[in-house]
Backbone as XML, in Angstrom:
<?xml version="1.0"?>
<chain id="A" units="angstrom">
  <residue number="1" name="GLU">
    <atom name="N" x="-120.102" y="-82.795" z="-41.918"/>
    <atom name="CA" x="-119.965" y="-83.904" z="-41.993"/>
    <atom name="C" x="-121.123" y="-85.033" z="-42.243"/>
  </residue>
  <residue number="2" name="LEU">
    <atom name="N" x="-122.166" y="-84.771" z="-41.074"/>
    <atom name="CA" x="-123.200" y="-85.216" z="-41.355"/>
    <atom name="C" x="-124.148" y="-85.078" z="-42.664"/>
  </residue>
  <residue number="3" name="GLN">
    <atom name="N" x="-123.787" y="-83.690" z="-42.856"/>
    <atom name="CA" x="-124.669" y="-83.278" z="-44.103"/>
    <atom name="C" x="-124.218" y="-83.899" z="-45.267"/>
  </residue>
  <residue number="4" name="SER">
    <atom name="N" x="-122.892" y="-84.289" z="-45.538"/>
    <atom name="CA" x="-122.347" y="-84.940" z="-46.511"/>
    <atom name="C" x="-122.747" y="-86.189" z="-46.756"/>
  </residue>
  <residue number="5" name="LEU">
    <atom name="N" x="-122.595" y="-87.043" z="-45.272"/>
    <atom name="CA" x="-122.841" y="-88.347" z="-45.183"/>
    <atom name="C" x="-124.308" y="-88.737" z="-45.709"/>
  </residue>
  <residue number="6" name="LEU">
    <atom name="N" x="-125.521" y="-87.701" z="-45.013"/>
    <atom name="CA" x="-126.644" y="-88.039" z="-45.264"/>
    <atom name="C" x="-127.293" y="-87.343" z="-46.647"/>
  </residue>
  <residue number="7" name="GLN">
    <atom name="N" x="-126.113" y="-86.496" z="-47.501"/>
    <atom name="CA" x="-126.468" y="-86.195" z="-48.665"/>
    <atom name="C" x="-127.951" y="-85.258" z="-48.479"/>
  </residue>
  <residue number="8" name="LEU">
    <atom name="N" x="-128.044" y="-84.330" z="-47.558"/>
    <atom name="CA" x="-129.221" y="-83.597" z="-47.225"/>
    <atom name="C" x="-129.186" y="-82.356" z="-48.100"/>
  </residue>
  <residue number="9" name="THR">
    <atom name="N" x="-130.315" y="-82.006" z="-48.722"/>
    <atom name="CA" x="-131.009" y="-81.157" z="-49.642"/>
    <atom name="C" x="-130.899" y="-79.611" z="-48.794"/>
  </residue>
  <residue number="10" name="PRO">
    <atom name="N" x="-130.740" y="-78.528" z="-49.300"/>
    <atom name="CA" x="-130.970" y="-77.583" z="-48.596"/>
    <atom name="C" x="-132.320" y="-77.270" z="-47.916"/>
  </residue>
  <residue number="11" name="GLN">
    <atom name="N" x="-133.110" y="-77.777" z="-48.661"/>
    <atom name="CA" x="-134.632" y="-77.648" z="-48.080"/>
    <atom name="C" x="-134.557" y="-78.419" z="-46.926"/>
  </residue>
  <residue number="12" name="GLN">
    <atom name="N" x="-133.971" y="-79.845" z="-46.660"/>
    <atom name="CA" x="-134.083" y="-80.577" z="-45.425"/>
    <atom name="C" x="-133.275" y="-79.793" z="-44.571"/>
  </residue>
  <residue number="13" name="LEU">
    <atom name="N" x="-131.992" y="-79.182" z="-44.997"/>
    <atom name="CA" x="-131.392" y="-78.723" z="-43.512"/>
    <atom name="C" x="-132.120" y="-77.755" z="-43.034"/>
  </residue>
  <residue number="14" name="GLU">
    <atom name="N" x="-133.235" y="-76.966" z="-44.011"/>
    <atom name="CA" x="-133.899" y="-75.736" z="-43.134"/>
    <atom name="C" x="-135.001" y="-76.522" z="-42.612"/>
  </residue>
  <residue number="15" name="LEU">
    <atom name="N" x="-135.660" y="-77.485" z="-42.710"/>
    <atom name="CA" x="-136.633" y="-78.250" z="-42.439"/>
    <atom name="C" x="-136.039" y="-78.469" z="-40.743"/>
  </residue>
  <residue number="16" name="ILE">
    <atom name="N" x="-134.922" y="-79.105" z="-40.647"/>
    <atom name="CA" x="-134.034" y="-79.603" z="-39.326"/>
    <atom name="C" x="-133.885" y="-78.298" z="-38.671"/>
  </residue>
  <residue number="17" name="LYS">
    <atom name="N" x="-133.751" y="-77.547" z="-39.039"/>
    <atom name="CA" x="-132.968" y="-75.940" z="-38.648"/>
    <atom name="C" x="-134.336" y="-75.637" z="-37.769"/>
  </residue>
  <residue number="18" name="ASN">
    <atom name="N" x="-135.582" y="-75.612" z="-38.456"/>
    <atom name="CA" x="-136.850" y="-75.037" z="-38.075"/>
    <atom name="C" x="-137.184" y="-75.903" z="-36.967"/>
  </residue>
  <residue number="19" name="SER">
    <atom name="N" x="-137.029" y="-77.222" z="-37.249"/>
    <atom name="CA" x="-137.658" y="-78.117" z="-36.182"/>
    <atom name="C" x="-136.864" y="-77.939" z="-34.861"/>
  </residue>
  <residue number="20" name="SER">
    <atom name="N" x="-135.841" y="-77.616" z="-34.870"/>
    <atom name="CA" x="-134.851" y="-77.576" z="-33.526"/>
    <atom name="C" x="-135.321" y="-76.560" z="-32.862"/>
  </residue>
  <residue number="21" name="GLN">
    <atom name="N" x="-135.672" y="-75.374" z="-33.221"/>
    <atom name="CA" x="-135.700" y="-73.971" z="-32.776"/>
    <atom name="C" x="-136.879" y="-74.248" z="-31.162"/>
  </residue>
  <residue number="22" name="GLY">
    <atom name="N" x="-137.644" y="-74.837" z="-31.469"/>
    <atom name="CA" x="-138.295" y="-75.045" z="-30.184"/>
    <atom name="C" x="-137.760" y="-75.721" z="-29.001"/>
  </residue>
  <residue number="23" name="CYS">
    <atom name="N" x="-137.085" y="-76.809" z="-29.531"/>
    <atom name="CA" x="-136.157" y="-77.399" z="-28.280"/>
    <atom name="C" x="-135.444" y="-76.674" z="-27.400"/>
  </residue>
  <residue number="24" name="ALA">
    <atom name="N" x="-134.629" y="-75.596" z="-28.138"/>
    <atom name="CA" x="-133.945" y="-74.540" z="-27.203"/>
    <atom name="C" x="-134.832" y="-73.887" z="-26.195"/>
  </residue>
  <residue number="25" name="HIS">
    <atom name="N" x="-135.832" y="-73.611" z="-26.561"/>
    <atom name="CA" x="-136.860" y="-73.036" z="-25.361"/>
    <atom name="C" x="-137.206" y="-73.777" z="-24.330"/>
  </residue>
  <residue number="26" name="GLU">
    <atom name="N" x="-137.503" y="-75.232" z="-24.805"/>
    <atom name="CA" x="-137.737" y="-75.822" z="-23.798"/>
    <atom name="C" x="-136.540" y="-76.296" z="-23.076"/>
  </residue>
  <residue number="27" name="ILE">
    <atom name="N" x="-135.533" y="-76.620" z="-23.398"/>
    <atom name="CA" x="-134.058" y="-76.713" z="-22.747"/>
    <atom name="C" x="-134.038" y="-75.677" z="-21.500"/>
  </residue>
  <residue number="28" name="GLN">
    <atom name="N" x="-134.239" y="-74.497" z="-22.254"/>
    <atom name="CA" x="-133.787" y="-73.451" z="-21.413"/>
    <atom name="C" x="-135.066" y="-73.337" z="-20.159"/>
  </residue>
  <residue number="29" name="ASP">
    <atom name="N" x="-136.258" y="-73.685" z="-20.525"/>
    <atom name="CA" x="-137.412" y="-73.727" z="-19.350"/>
    <atom name="C" x="-137.129" y="-74.913" z="-18.595"/>
  </residue>
  <residue number="30" name="LEU">
    <atom name="N" x="-136.361" y="-76.016" z="-18.819"/>
    <atom name="CA" x="-136.130" y="-77.173" z="-17.896"/>
    <atom name="C" x="-135.096" y="-76.806" z="-16.927"/>
  </residue>
  <residue number="31" name="PHE">
    <atom name="N" x="-133.977" y="-76.092" z="-17.576"/>
    <atom name="CA" x="-132.859" y="-75.468" z="-16.765"/>
    <atom name="C" x="-133.566" y="-74.585" z="-15.512"/>
  </residue>
  <residue number="32" name="THR">
    <atom name="N" x="-134.611" y="-73.692" z="-16.230"/>
    <atom name="CA" x="-135.145" y="-72.686" z="-15.052"/>
    <atom name="C" x="-135.869" y="-73.505" z="-14.103"/>
  </residue>
  <residue number="33" name="VAL">
    <atom name="N" x="-136.557" y="-74.698" z="-14.506"/>
    <atom name="CA" x="-137.448" y="-75.289" z="-13.269"/>
    <atom name="C" x="-136.184" y="-76.089" z="-12.300"/>
  </residue>
  <residue number="34" name="GLU">
    <atom name="N" x="-135.147" y="-76.477" z="-13.001"/>
    <atom name="CA" x="-134.383" y="-77.522" z="-12.357"/>
    <atom name="C" x="-133.311" y="-76.372" z="-11.250"/>
  </residue>
  <residue number="35" name="ASN">
    <atom name="N" x="-133.269" y="-75.421" z="-11.734"/>
    <atom name="CA" x="-132.636" y="-74.255" z="-10.595"/>
    <atom name="C" x="-133.660" y="-73.801" z="-9.546"/>
  </residue>
  <residue number="36" name="CYS">
    <atom name="N" x="-135.017" y="-73.944" z="-10.020"/>
    <atom name="CA" x="-135.833" y="-73.478" z="-8.805"/>
    <atom name="C" x="-135.921" y="-74.654" z="-7.797"/>
  </residue>
  <residue number="37" name="LEU">
    <atom name="N" x="-135.933" y="-75.621" z="-8.446"/>
    <atom name="CA" x="-135.972" y="-76.893" z="-7.377"/>
    <atom name="C" x="-134.627" y="-77.174" z="-6.427"/>
  </residue>
  <residue number="38" name="LYS">
    <atom name="N" x="-133.618" y="-76.727" z="-7.197"/>
    <atom name="CA" x="-132.079" y="-76.581" z="-6.539"/>
    <atom name="C" x="-132.423" y="-75.560" z="-5.378"/>
  </residue>
  <residue number="39" name="SER">
    <atom name="N" x="-132.664" y="-74.269" z="-5.784"/>
    <atom name="CA" x="-132.896" y="-73.610" z="-4.743"/>
    <atom name="C" x="-134.041" y="-74.013" z="-3.563"/>
  </residue>
  <residue number="40" name="ILE">
    <atom name="N" x="-135.006" y="-74.292" z="-3.750"/>
    <atom name="CA" x="-136.133" y="-74.992" z="-2.833"/>
    <atom name="C" x="-135.397" y="-76.002" z="-1.894"/>
  </residue>
  <residue number="41" name="HIS">
    <atom name="N" x="-134.641" y="-76.799" z="-2.748"/>
    <atom name="CA" x="-134.276" y="-77.734" z="-1.775"/>
    <atom name="C" x="-132.803" y="-77.398" z="-0.977"/>
  </residue>
  <residue number="42" name="SER">
    <atom name="N" x="-132.109" y="-76.270" z="-1.381"/>
    <atom name="CA" x="-131.163" y="-75.866" z="-0.751"/>
    <atom name="C" x="-131.334" y="-74.698" z="0.367"/>
  </residue>
  <residue number="43" name="ASN">
    <atom name="N" x="-132.481" y="-74.308" z="0.238"/>
    <atom name="CA" x="-133.272" y="-73.338" z="1.391"/>
    <atom name="C" x="-134.041" y="-74.071" z="2.087"/>
  </residue>
  <residue number="44" name="GLN">
    <atom name="N" x="-134.141" y="-74.495" z="2.936"/>
    <atom name="CA" x="-134.887" y="-75.650" z="3.838"/>
    <atom name="C" x="-135.937" y="-74.609" z="4.455"/>
  </residue>
  <residue number="45" name="TRP">
    <atom name="N" x="-135.889" y="-73.353" z="4.706"/>
    <atom name="CA" x="-136.665" y="-72.781" z="5.076"/>
    <atom name="C" x="-138.051" y="-72.507" z="4.387"/>
  </residue>
  <residue number="46" name="LEU">
    <atom name="N" x="-138.035" y="-72.680" z="3.158"/>
    <atom name="CA" x="-138.827" y="-72.477" z="1.970"/>
    <atom name="C" x="-139.887" y="-73.762" z="2.247"/>
  </residue>
  <residue number="47" name="LEU">
    <atom name="N" x="-139.351" y="-74.999" z="3.001"/>
    <atom name="CA" x="-140.224" y="-75.980" z="3.076"/>
    <atom name="C" x="-140.895" y="-76.057" z="4.623"/>
  </residue>
  <residue number="48" name="ASP">
    <atom name="N" x="-142.044" y="-76.227" z="4.560"/>
    <atom name="CA" x="-142.764" y="-76.122" z="6.009"/>
    <atom name="C" x="-142.811" y="-77.756" z="6.347"/>
  </residue>
  <residue number="49" name="GLU">
    <atom name="N" x="-141.851" y="-78.238" z="7.479"/>
    <atom name="CA" x="-141.918" y="-79.266" z="7.807"/>
    <atom name="C" x="-142.979" y="-79.493" z="8.724"/>
  </residue>
  <residue number="50" name="GLY">
    <atom name="N" x="-143.645" y="-78.631" z="9.236"/>
    <atom name="CA" x="-144.958" y="-78.878" z="9.942"/>
    <atom name="C" x="-145.973" y="-79.317" z="9.451"/>
  </residue>
  <residue number="51" name="VAL">
    <atom name="N" x="-146.034" y="-78.672" z="8.326"/>
    <atom name="CA" x="-147.180" y="-79.274" z="6.854"/>
    <atom name="C" x="-147.048" y="-80.679" z="6.489"/>
  </residue>
  <residue number="52" name="ASP">
    <atom name="N" x="-145.699" y="-80.895" z="6.323"/>
    <atom name="CA" x="-145.443" y="-82.225" z="6.047"/>
    <atom name="C" x="-145.694" y="-83.431" z="6.695"/>
  </residue>
  <residue number="53" name="GLY">
    <atom name="N" x="-145.630" y="-82.941" z="8.115"/>
    <atom name="CA" x="-145.718" y="-83.865" z="9.176"/>
    <atom name="C" x="-147.453" y="-84.208" z="9.255"/>
  </residue>
  <residue number="54" name="VAL">
    <atom name="N" x="-147.981" y="-83.256" z="9.171"/>
    <atom name="CA" x="-149.409" y="-83.204" z="9.233"/>
    <atom name="C" x="-150.059" y="-84.193" z="8.194"/>
  </residue>
  <residue number="55" name="ALA">
    <atom name="N" x="-149.606" y="-83.811" z="6.984"/>
    <atom name="CA" x="-149.837" y="-84.520" z="5.522"/>
    <atom name="C" x="-149.604" y="-85.746" z="5.945"/>
  </residue>
  <residue number="56" name="ALA">
    <atom name="N" x="-148.611" y="-86.177" z="6.449"/>
    <atom name="CA" x="-148.295" y="-87.376" z="6.521"/>
    <atom name="C" x="-149.149" y="-88.528" z="7.465"/>
  </residue>
  <residue number="57" name="GLN">
    <atom name="N" x="-149.410" y="-87.802" z="8.342"/>
    <atom name="CA" x="-150.138" y="-88.401" z="9.818"/>
    <atom name="C" x="-151.633" y="-88.564" z="8.783"/>
  </residue>
  <residue number="58" name="TYR">
    <atom name="N" x="-151.911" y="-87.613" z="8.202"/>
    <atom name="CA" x="-153.062" y="-87.971" z="7.509"/>
    <atom name="C" x="-153.366" y="-88.953" z="6.553"/>
  </residue>
  <residue number="59" name="THR">
    <atom name="N" x="-152.334" y="-88.933" z="5.477"/>
    <atom name="CA" x="-152.010" y="-89.756" z="4.625"/>
    <atom name="C" x="-152.054" y="-91.236" z="4.891"/>
  </residue>
  <residue number="60" name="SER">
    <atom name="N" x="-151.162" y="-91.451" z="6.095"/>
    <atom name="CA" x="-150.935" y="-92.627" z="6.501"/>
    <atom name="C" x="-152.170" y="-93.613" z="7.080"/>
  </residue>
  <residue number="61" name="VAL">
    <atom name="N" x="-153.031" y="-92.898" z="7.178"/>
    <atom name="CA" x="-154.343" y="-93.845" z="7.333"/>
    <atom name="C" x="-155.277" y="-94.289" z="6.462"/>
  </residue>
  <residue number="62" name="LEU">
    <atom name="N" x="-154.766" y="-93.636" z="5.053"/>
    <atom name="CA" x="-155.475" y="-93.973" z="3.747"/>
    <atom name="C" x="-154.876" y="-95.068" z="3.032"/>
  </residue>
  <residue number="63" name="ASN">
    <atom name="N" x="-155.678" y="-95.899" z="2.428"/>
    <atom name="CA" x="-155.098" y="-96.844" z="1.547"/>
    <atom name="C" x="-154.750" y="-96.215" z="0.234"/>
  </residue>
  <residue number="64" name="PRO">
    <atom name="N" x="-154.007" y="-97.028" z="-0.627"/>
    <atom name="CA" x="-153.444" y="-96.244" z="-2.034"/>
    <atom name="C" x="-154.782" y="-95.384" z="-2.568"/>
  </residue>
  <residue number="65" name="ALA">
    <atom name="N" x="-155.868" y="-96.707" z="-2.841"/>
    <atom name="CA" x="-157.165" y="-96.048" z="-3.351"/>
    <atom name="C" x="-157.855" y="-95.057" z="-2.897"/>
  </residue>
  <residue number="66" name="GLN">
    <atom name="N" x="-157.650" y="-94.885" z="-1.381"/>
    <atom name="CA" x="-158.364" y="-93.956" z="-0.998"/>
    <atom name="C" x="-157.635" y="-92.677" z="-0.831"/>
  </residue>
  <residue number="67" name="LEU">
    <atom name="N" x="-156.105" y="-92.580" z="-1.004"/>
    <atom name="CA" x="-155.474" y="-91.390" z="-1.012"/>
    <atom name="C" x="-155.542" y="-90.999" z="-2.548"/>
  </residue>
  <residue number="68" name="SER">
    <atom name="N" x="-155.414" y="-92.039" z="-3.683"/>
    <atom name="CA" x="-155.656" y="-91.301" z="-5.035"/>
    <atom name="C" x="-157.003" y="-90.942" z="-4.936"/>
  </residue>
  <residue number="69" name="LYS">
    <atom name="N" x="-158.249" y="-91.176" z="-4.486"/>
    <atom name="CA" x="-159.609" y="-90.628" z="-4.671"/>
    <atom name="C" x="-159.627" y="-89.234" z="-3.873"/>
  </residue>
  <residue number="70" name="PHE">
    <atom name="N" x="-158.828" y="-88.963" z="-2.935"/>
    <atom name="CA" x="-158.685" y="-87.801" z="-2.171"/>
    <atom name="C" x="-157.900" y="-86.922" z="-2.861"/>
  </residue>
  <residue number="71" name="LEU">
    <atom name="N" x="-156.923" y="-87.153" z="-3.657"/>
    <atom name="CA" x="-155.911" y="-86.432" z="-4.234"/>
    <atom name="C" x="-156.991" y="-85.991" z="-5.465"/>
  </residue>
  <residue number="72" name="LEU">
    <atom name="N" x="-157.483" y="-86.652" z="-6.332"/>
    <atom name="CA" x="-158.265" y="-86.254" z="-7.612"/>
    <atom name="C" x="-159.383" y="-85.216" z="-6.986"/>
  </residue>
  <residue number="73" name="TRP">
    <atom name="N" x="-160.132" y="-85.598" z="-5.647"/>
    <atom name="CA" x="-161.185" y="-84.647" z="-5.160"/>
    <atom name="C" x="-160.615" y="-83.342" z="-4.864"/>
  </residue>
  <residue number="74" name="SER">
    <atom name="N" x="-159.312" y="-83.506" z="-4.397"/>
    <atom name="CA" x="-158.495" y="-81.839" z="-3.864"/>
    <atom name="C" x="-158.418" y="-81.159" z="-5.228"/>
  </residue>
  <residue number="75" name="ASP">
    <atom name="N" x="-157.871" y="-81.902" z="-6.430"/>
    <atom name="CA" x="-157.544" y="-81.268" z="-7.461"/>
    <atom name="C" x="-158.909" y="-80.863" z="-8.291"/>
  </residue>
  <residue number="76" name="HIS">
    <atom name="N" x="-159.972" y="-81.735" z="-8.198"/>
    <atom name="CA" x="-161.098" y="-81.047" z="-8.783"/>
    <atom name="C" x="-161.811" y="-80.275" z="-8.160"/>
  </residue>
  <residue number="77" name="ASN">
    <atom name="N" x="-161.551" y="-79.763" z="-6.903"/>
    <atom name="CA" x="-162.145" y="-78.893" z="-5.989"/>
    <atom name="C" x="-161.163" y="-77.674" z="-5.501"/>
  </residue>
  <residue number="78" name="ALA">
    <atom name="N" x="-159.944" y="-77.591" z="-6.380"/>
    <atom name="CA" x="-158.963" y="-76.730" z="-5.728"/>
    <atom name="C" x="-159.675" y="-75.213" z="-5.720"/>
  </residue>
  <residue number="79" name="TYR">
    <atom name="N" x="-160.521" y="-74.905" z="-6.525"/>
    <atom name="CA" x="-160.735" y="-73.575" z="-6.386"/>
    <atom name="C" x="-161.641" y="-73.302" z="-5.020"/>
  </residue>
  <residue number="80" name="GLN">
    <atom name="N" x="-162.598" y="-74.182" z="-4.908"/>
    <atom name="CA" x="-163.238" y="-74.171" z="-3.705"/>
    <atom name="C" x="-162.551" y="-74.470" z="-2.565"/>
  </residue>
  <residue number="81" name="ILE">
    <atom name="N" x="-161.555" y="-74.909" z="-2.608"/>
    <atom name="CA" x="-160.464" y="-75.242" z="-1.215"/>
    <atom name="C" x="-159.910" y="-74.088" z="-1.168"/>
  </residue>
  <residue number="82" name="GLU">
    <atom name="N" x="-159.224" y="-73.231" z="-2.296"/>
    <atom name="CA" x="-158.590" y="-72.080" z="-2.187"/>
    <atom name="C" x="-159.724" y="-70.797" z="-1.605"/>
  </residue>
  <residue number="83" name="LYS">
    <atom name="N" x="-160.774" y="-71.073" z="-1.789"/>
    <atom name="CA" x="-161.798" y="-69.893" z="-1.096"/>
    <atom name="C" x="-161.894" y="-70.174" z="0.420"/>
  </residue>
  <residue number="84" name="LEU">
    <atom name="N" x="-161.569" y="-71.174" z="0.861"/>
    <atom name="CA" x="-161.875" y="-71.187" z="2.561"/>
    <atom name="C" x="-160.549" y="-70.776" z="2.867"/>
  </residue>
  <residue number="85" name="ASN">
    <atom name="N" x="-160.831" y="-69.866" z="4.011"/>
    <atom name="CA" x="-159.865" y="-69.042" z="4.908"/>
    <atom name="C" x="-160.056" y="-69.767" z="6.480"/>
  </residue>
  <residue number="86" name="CYS">
    <atom name="N" x="-159.198" y="-70.588" z="6.705"/>
    <atom name="CA" x="-159.472" y="-71.351" z="8.270"/>
    <atom name="C" x="-158.617" y="-70.293" z="9.203"/>
  </residue>
  <residue number="87" name="VAL">
    <atom name="N" x="-157.929" y="-69.257" z="8.931"/>
    <atom name="CA" x="-157.409" y="-68.145" z="9.563"/>
    <atom name="C" x="-158.403" y="-67.371" z="10.204"/>
  </residue>
  <residue number="88" name="ASN">
    <atom name="N" x="-159.151" y="-66.497" z="9.277"/>
    <atom name="CA" x="-159.667" y="-65.349" z="9.362"/>
    <atom name="C" x="-161.271" y="-65.744" z="8.974"/>
  </residue>
  <residue number="89" name="VAL">
    <atom name="N" x="-161.927" y="-66.612" z="9.714"/>
    <atom name="CA" x="-163.304" y="-66.783" z="9.366"/>
    <atom name="C" x="-164.128" y="-65.594" z="9.438"/>
  </residue>
  <residue number="90" name="LEU">
    <atom name="N" x="-164.777" y="-65.265" z="8.733"/>
    <atom name="CA" x="-165.679" y="-64.027" z="8.870"/>
    <atom name="C" x="-167.145" y="-64.435" z="9.309"/>
  </residue>
  <residue number="91" name="ALA">
    <atom name="N" x="-167.826" y="-63.977" z="9.885"/>
    <atom name="CA" x="-169.162" y="-64.133" z="10.098"/>
    <atom name="C" x="-170.184" y="-64.200" z="9.110"/>
  </residue>
  <residue number="92" name="GLY">
    <atom name="N" x="-170.069" y="-63.093" z="8.317"/>
    <atom name="CA" x="-170.983" y="-63.202" z="6.977"/>
    <atom name="C" x="-170.118" y="-63.257" z="5.829"/>
  </residue>
  <residue number="93" name="VAL">
    <atom name="N" x="-169.958" y="-64.504" z="5.480"/>
    <atom name="CA" x="-169.360" y="-64.987" z="4.206"/>
    <atom name="C" x="-170.158" y="-64.655" z="3.078"/>
  </residue>
  <residue number="94" name="GLU">
    <atom name="N" x="-169.698" y="-63.750" z="1.955"/>
    <atom name="CA" x="-170.428" y="-63.515" z="0.649"/>
    <atom name="C" x="-170.757" y="-64.506" z="-0.224"/>
  </residue>
  <residue number="95" name="SER">
    <atom name="N" x="-170.052" y="-65.475" z="-0.123"/>
    <atom name="CA" x="-170.189" y="-67.009" z="-0.995"/>
    <atom name="C" x="-169.618" y="-67.939" z="-0.305"/>
  </residue>
  <residue number="96" name="GLU">
    <atom name="N" x="-170.063" y="-68.849" z="-0.217"/>
    <atom name="CA" x="-169.776" y="-70.426" z="0.089"/>
    <atom name="C" x="-169.182" y="-71.020" z="-0.789"/>
  </residue>
  <residue number="97" name="PRO">
    <atom name="N" x="-168.422" y="-71.491" z="-0.607"/>
    <atom name="CA" x="-167.417" y="-72.558" z="-1.403"/>
    <atom name="C" x="-168.633" y="-73.672" z="-1.949"/>
  </residue>
  <residue number="98" name="VAL">
    <atom name="N" x="-169.018" y="-74.243" z="-2.826"/>
    <atom name="CA" x="-169.834" y="-75.415" z="-3.091"/>
    <atom name="C" x="-168.760" y="-76.434" z="-3.663"/>
  </residue>
  <residue number="99" name="PHE">
    <atom name="N" x="-168.590" y="-77.619" z="-2.711"/>
    <atom name="CA" x="-167.875" y="-78.870" z="-3.293"/>
    <atom name="C" x="-168.538" y="-79.624" z="-3.989"/>
  </residue>
  <residue number="100" name="GLU">
    <atom name="N" x="-168.209" y="-80.373" z="-4.783"/>
    <atom name="CA" x="-168.595" y="-81.427" z="-5.681"/>
    <atom name="C" x="-168.110" y="-82.579" z="-5.344"/>
  </residue>
  <residue number="101" name="PHE">
    <atom name="N" x="-169.044" y="-83.893" z="-5.187"/>
    <atom name="CA" x="-168.661" y="-85.306" z="-4.401"/>
    <atom name="C" x="-169.241" y="-86.084" z="-5.934"/>
  </residue>
  <residue number="102" name="GLY">
    <atom name="N" x="-168.519" y="-87.104" z="-5.930"/>
    <atom name="CA" x="-168.680" y="-88.208" z="-6.755"/>
    <atom name="C" x="-168.318" y="-87.546" z="-8.317"/>
  </residue>
  <residue number="103" name="PHE">
    <atom name="N" x="-167.456" y="-86.739" z="-8.515"/>
    <atom name="CA" x="-167.114" y="-86.408" z="-9.737"/>
    <atom name="C" x="-166.813" y="-87.208" z="-10.739"/>
  </residue>
  <residue number="104" name="ASP">
    <atom name="N" x="-165.900" y="-88.376" z="-10.099"/>
    <atom name="CA" x="-165.167" y="-89.364" z="-10.901"/>
    <atom name="C" x="-166.344" y="-90.129" z="-11.621"/>
  </residue>
  <residue number="105" name="GLU">
    <atom name="N" x="-167.612" y="-90.368" z="-11.133"/>
    <atom name="CA" x="-168.450" y="-91.060" z="-11.853"/>
    <atom name="C" x="-169.371" y="-90.676" z="-12.727"/>
  </residue>
  <residue number="106" name="GLY">
    <atom name="N" x="-169.725" y="-89.372" z="-12.944"/>
    <atom name="CA" x="-170.651" y="-88.541" z="-13.694"/>
    <atom name="C" x="-170.054" y="-87.597" z="-14.596"/>
  </residue>
  <residue number="107" name="LEU">
    <atom name="N" x="-168.757" y="-87.362" z="-14.849"/>
    <atom name="CA" x="-168.382" y="-86.594" z="-16.073"/>
    <atom name="C" x="-167.516" y="-87.234" z="-17.036"/>
  </residue>
  <residue number="108" name="ALA">
    <atom name="N" x="-167.902" y="-86.663" z="-18.085"/>
    <atom name="CA" x="-167.697" y="-87.041" z="-19.311"/>
    <atom name="C" x="-166.696" y="-86.535" z="-20.205"/>
  </residue>
  <residue number="109" name="ASP">
    <atom name="N" x="-166.529" y="-85.443" z="-19.775"/>
    <atom name="CA" x="-165.789" y="-84.311" z="-20.423"/>
    <atom name="C" x="-164.294" y="-84.311" z="-20.271"/>
  </residue>
  <residue number="110" name="GLY">
    <atom name="N" x="-163.429" y="-85.160" z="-19.207"/>
    <atom name="CA" x="-162.220" y="-85.139" z="-18.824"/>
    <atom name="C" x="-161.774" y="-84.404" z="-17.944"/>
  </residue>
  <residue number="111" name="ASP">
    <atom name="N" x="-162.840" y="-83.918" z="-17.006"/>
    <atom name="CA" x="-162.698" y="-82.962" z="-16.183"/>
    <atom name="C" x="-162.310" y="-83.942" z="-14.846"/>
  </residue>
</chain>
């Protein structure tokens, strides 16, 4: 019906068909993410309330600008933070993490 109303050529129909193929994959991916989030929400044991409480205490003392800078710093130094092992600290650590400070002032490449 729409084809006859718009008087689409076979070439236009093919272009429409090809352009919509990626949409089906994106929709499937979004449903997968939705199911994962529903599962996390319904299984409270997956959420660590202790961590949420400590994080809330820490972030409550920061103003919005400080919190934003802290989150940017954490994101920028994620690899170094991941290298930290606060539970099993070894006496002779092979390589120490090197944190960067002031990255928002000096980087021009979008990091």
